[in-house]
């Protein structure tokens, strides 16, 4: 067959792919040039269909980098999990308030200089009888003040008066009761602080024992 | 054949990845949220997906990114998988992910289109009873990879999807947003061009 009568190559390619005109078959059977082209294209397709897979150039992450959603919890773990943050906040607040209270508390106003008059001495004696320990401290204080002489007597603390022992403002109180502050019961700052600290510790311990956290770093099966 | 080395930045496997024996069960478990089953499937098919992505993109890093995107998409979509050949389903996702990267590259002219990677060719590490035949096949694939790299992008994409990965014309048309006739034309012209490019190595293809 004359070359100028060859079908268009694209038609031959379609024929080789099986979606061309059936009328080309007769020509391909009789034309060496077109038969070679069809044969080459078929071989090419066969070779491409068998091309092997390729090894990735770097390790691929087989799973999306998201941690699995935590499973819903119930019972005590759920309760602890829910109360953890409020308990921590409350504990921290108590520690803060207690700490500030202890730091800012003034020298107890009830610890005043006892009057040097006789009535005062009598009250001091009565208090000494009720609280021997306090009396011993007061006696020591008085001795120390006297030994310091006039230099100490002019100290601003004593404001020129003779150093006198510290006694309870109201010696009729039970010595086992807290010292009075300005006439009011002392705020239990230490107790507040300790309560807050206990709340913090208990919250943390419960959080980490009853509700164990997710492992860090997260691990993925098969990764 | 050092001039052919740039076409093979990754090692070839011994062939195509065959389906797993327990693939149906793994797919069912993965669809139920079993991450171990899903990771086994991805591990098994990662070479197939990477091969497709690399042949479409011509760049190792972009190919790996495309496969990662495909895995993420497959993870979110596997519960909607409705049977069929799992490998084909995963390869379609990979092809879409790769084509997305190509489209993004086209939309950003400042970013050049991916060029073929450079690097040493790595021979497949496959034990064979006929080393001479295996070497000839390896040589044929190298020439084929190089010839594919020299095709215009639209022809290469269509050829790779259709001839290398067995997608039909309609799938290729849908994936590349092209008319069916356009896809056929690209494939036919691409094959003719490949034949020209490989004319000097016809003996490798049995021609």
Tab-separated table of C-alpha atoms in Angstrom, chain A residues 8-20 32-69 219-223, chain B residues 10-17 35-36 38-39 42-43 46-48 50-51 54-55 60-61 64-65 67-68 71-72 75 87 137 140-141 144-145 148 159 163-165 169 184-186 188-189 191-192 194-195 198 202 205-207:
chain	number	residue	atom	x	y	z
A	8	UNK	CA	-3.696	8.556	10.489
A	9	UNK	CA	-1.463	7.325	13.313
A	10	UNK	CA	-3.924	8.449	15.918
A	11	UNK	CA	-6.588	6.295	14.314
A	12	UNK	CA	-4.160	3.419	14.340
A	13	UNK	CA	-3.429	4.043	17.985
A	14	UNK	CA	-7.126	3.932	18.710
A	15	UNK	CA	-7.357	0.744	16.719
A	16	UNK	CA	-4.486	-0.745	18.720
A	17	UNK	CA	-6.325	0.168	21.893
A	18	UNK	CA	-9.379	-1.669	20.661
A	19	UNK	CA	-11.579	1.374	20.291
A	20	UNK	CA	-10.891	2.197	16.669
A	32	UNK	CA	3.826	-3.859	7.352
A	33	UNK	CA	4.316	-0.301	8.491
A	34	UNK	CA	0.926	-0.030	10.174
A	35	UNK	CA	1.133	-3.555	11.568
A	36	UNK	CA	4.452	-2.697	13.189
A	37	UNK	CA	2.976	0.439	14.674
A	38	UNK	CA	0.021	-1.431	16.118
A	39	UNK	CA	2.306	-4.161	17.429
A	40	UNK	CA	4.625	-1.620	19.050
A	41	UNK	CA	1.753	0.150	20.722
A	42	UNK	CA	0.404	-3.135	22.065
A	43	UNK	CA	3.823	-4.070	23.434
A	44	UNK	CA	4.105	-0.641	24.981
A	45	UNK	CA	0.762	-0.989	26.727
A	46	UNK	CA	1.694	-4.418	28.003
A	47	UNK	CA	4.970	-3.104	29.367
A	48	UNK	CA	3.331	-0.126	31.042
A	49	UNK	CA	0.662	-2.292	32.629
A	50	UNK	CA	3.420	-4.322	34.271
A	51	UNK	CA	5.461	-1.399	35.572
A	52	UNK	CA	6.399	-2.160	39.157
A	53	UNK	CA	5.473	-0.156	42.204
A	54	UNK	CA	8.037	2.165	43.733
A	55	UNK	CA	9.447	2.213	47.233
A	56	UNK	CA	8.629	5.533	48.926
A	57	UNK	CA	11.574	7.871	49.191
A	58	UNK	CA	10.877	8.445	52.872
A	59	UNK	CA	8.888	6.671	55.562
A	60	UNK	CA	5.239	7.497	55.309
A	61	UNK	CA	2.912	7.990	58.222
A	62	UNK	CA	0.263	5.375	57.819
A	63	UNK	CA	-2.310	7.005	60.067
A	64	UNK	CA	-3.438	10.594	60.396
A	65	UNK	CA	-1.588	12.371	63.195
A	66	UNK	CA	-4.582	12.685	65.441
A	67	UNK	CA	-4.952	11.029	68.775
A	68	UNK	CA	-8.021	8.856	69.102
A	69	UNK	CA	-10.862	10.448	70.953
A	219	UNK	CA	1.586	6.124	70.066
A	220	UNK	CA	-0.226	4.745	67.095
A	221	UNK	CA	-0.577	1.089	66.348
A	222	UNK	CA	1.567	0.027	63.477
A	223	UNK	CA	3.273	3.393	63.232
B	10	UNK	CA	13.105	5.539	44.046
B	11	UNK	CA	13.750	1.854	44.111
B	12	UNK	CA	11.376	-0.332	42.225
B	13	UNK	CA	9.666	-3.148	43.952
B	14	UNK	CA	9.577	-6.608	42.499
B	15	UNK	CA	6.289	-5.902	40.781
B	16	UNK	CA	2.724	-4.870	41.489
B	17	UNK	CA	1.307	-5.142	44.964
B	35	UNK	CA	-6.659	1.757	63.250
B	36	UNK	CA	-4.423	-1.302	63.263
B	38	UNK	CA	-6.166	0.544	58.476
B	39	UNK	CA	-2.440	0.959	59.017
B	42	UNK	CA	-1.806	1.464	54.045
B	43	UNK	CA	1.498	-0.206	54.749
B	46	UNK	CA	2.034	2.466	50.112
B	47	UNK	CA	4.401	1.412	47.310
B	48	UNK	CA	1.571	1.236	44.800
B	50	UNK	CA	3.732	6.160	45.862
B	51	UNK	CA	4.504	4.783	42.411
B	54	UNK	CA	5.659	9.786	41.614
B	55	UNK	CA	4.804	8.998	38.008
B	60	UNK	CA	9.775	12.414	45.316
B	61	UNK	CA	8.779	14.881	48.021
B	64	UNK	CA	5.206	11.441	49.353
B	65	UNK	CA	3.030	14.432	50.293
B	67	UNK	CA	0.366	9.810	49.369
B	68	UNK	CA	0.072	11.241	52.872
B	71	UNK	CA	-4.011	8.224	53.352
B	72	UNK	CA	-5.689	10.912	55.422
B	75	UNK	CA	-8.965	7.262	56.656
B	87	UNK	CA	-6.378	-1.140	45.558
B	137	UNK	CA	13.179	-5.806	32.373
B	140	UNK	CA	13.061	-1.507	29.926
B	141	UNK	CA	11.362	0.142	32.896
B	144	UNK	CA	9.929	3.724	29.951
B	145	UNK	CA	10.110	5.992	32.995
B	148	UNK	CA	7.074	9.095	30.322
B	159	UNK	CA	-1.227	7.579	30.014
B	163	UNK	CA	-2.124	2.413	30.803
B	164	UNK	CA	-0.035	2.032	33.936
B	165	UNK	CA	-2.824	1.927	36.512
B	169	UNK	CA	-11.318	6.594	29.947
B	184	UNK	CA	-8.770	9.474	24.296
B	185	UNK	CA	-6.881	11.795	22.019
B	186	UNK	CA	-4.289	12.521	24.687
B	188	UNK	CA	-3.425	7.936	21.684
B	189	UNK	CA	-1.039	10.784	20.968
B	191	UNK	CA	1.349	6.375	23.097
B	192	UNK	CA	2.563	7.410	19.660
B	194	UNK	CA	6.255	7.134	23.604
B	195	UNK	CA	6.819	4.835	20.667
B	198	UNK	CA	11.593	4.399	22.612
B	202	UNK	CA	12.509	-1.478	20.583
B	205	UNK	CA	9.857	-4.278	24.367
B	206	UNK	CA	9.820	-7.303	22.131
B	207	UNK	CA	9.217	-5.171	19.058
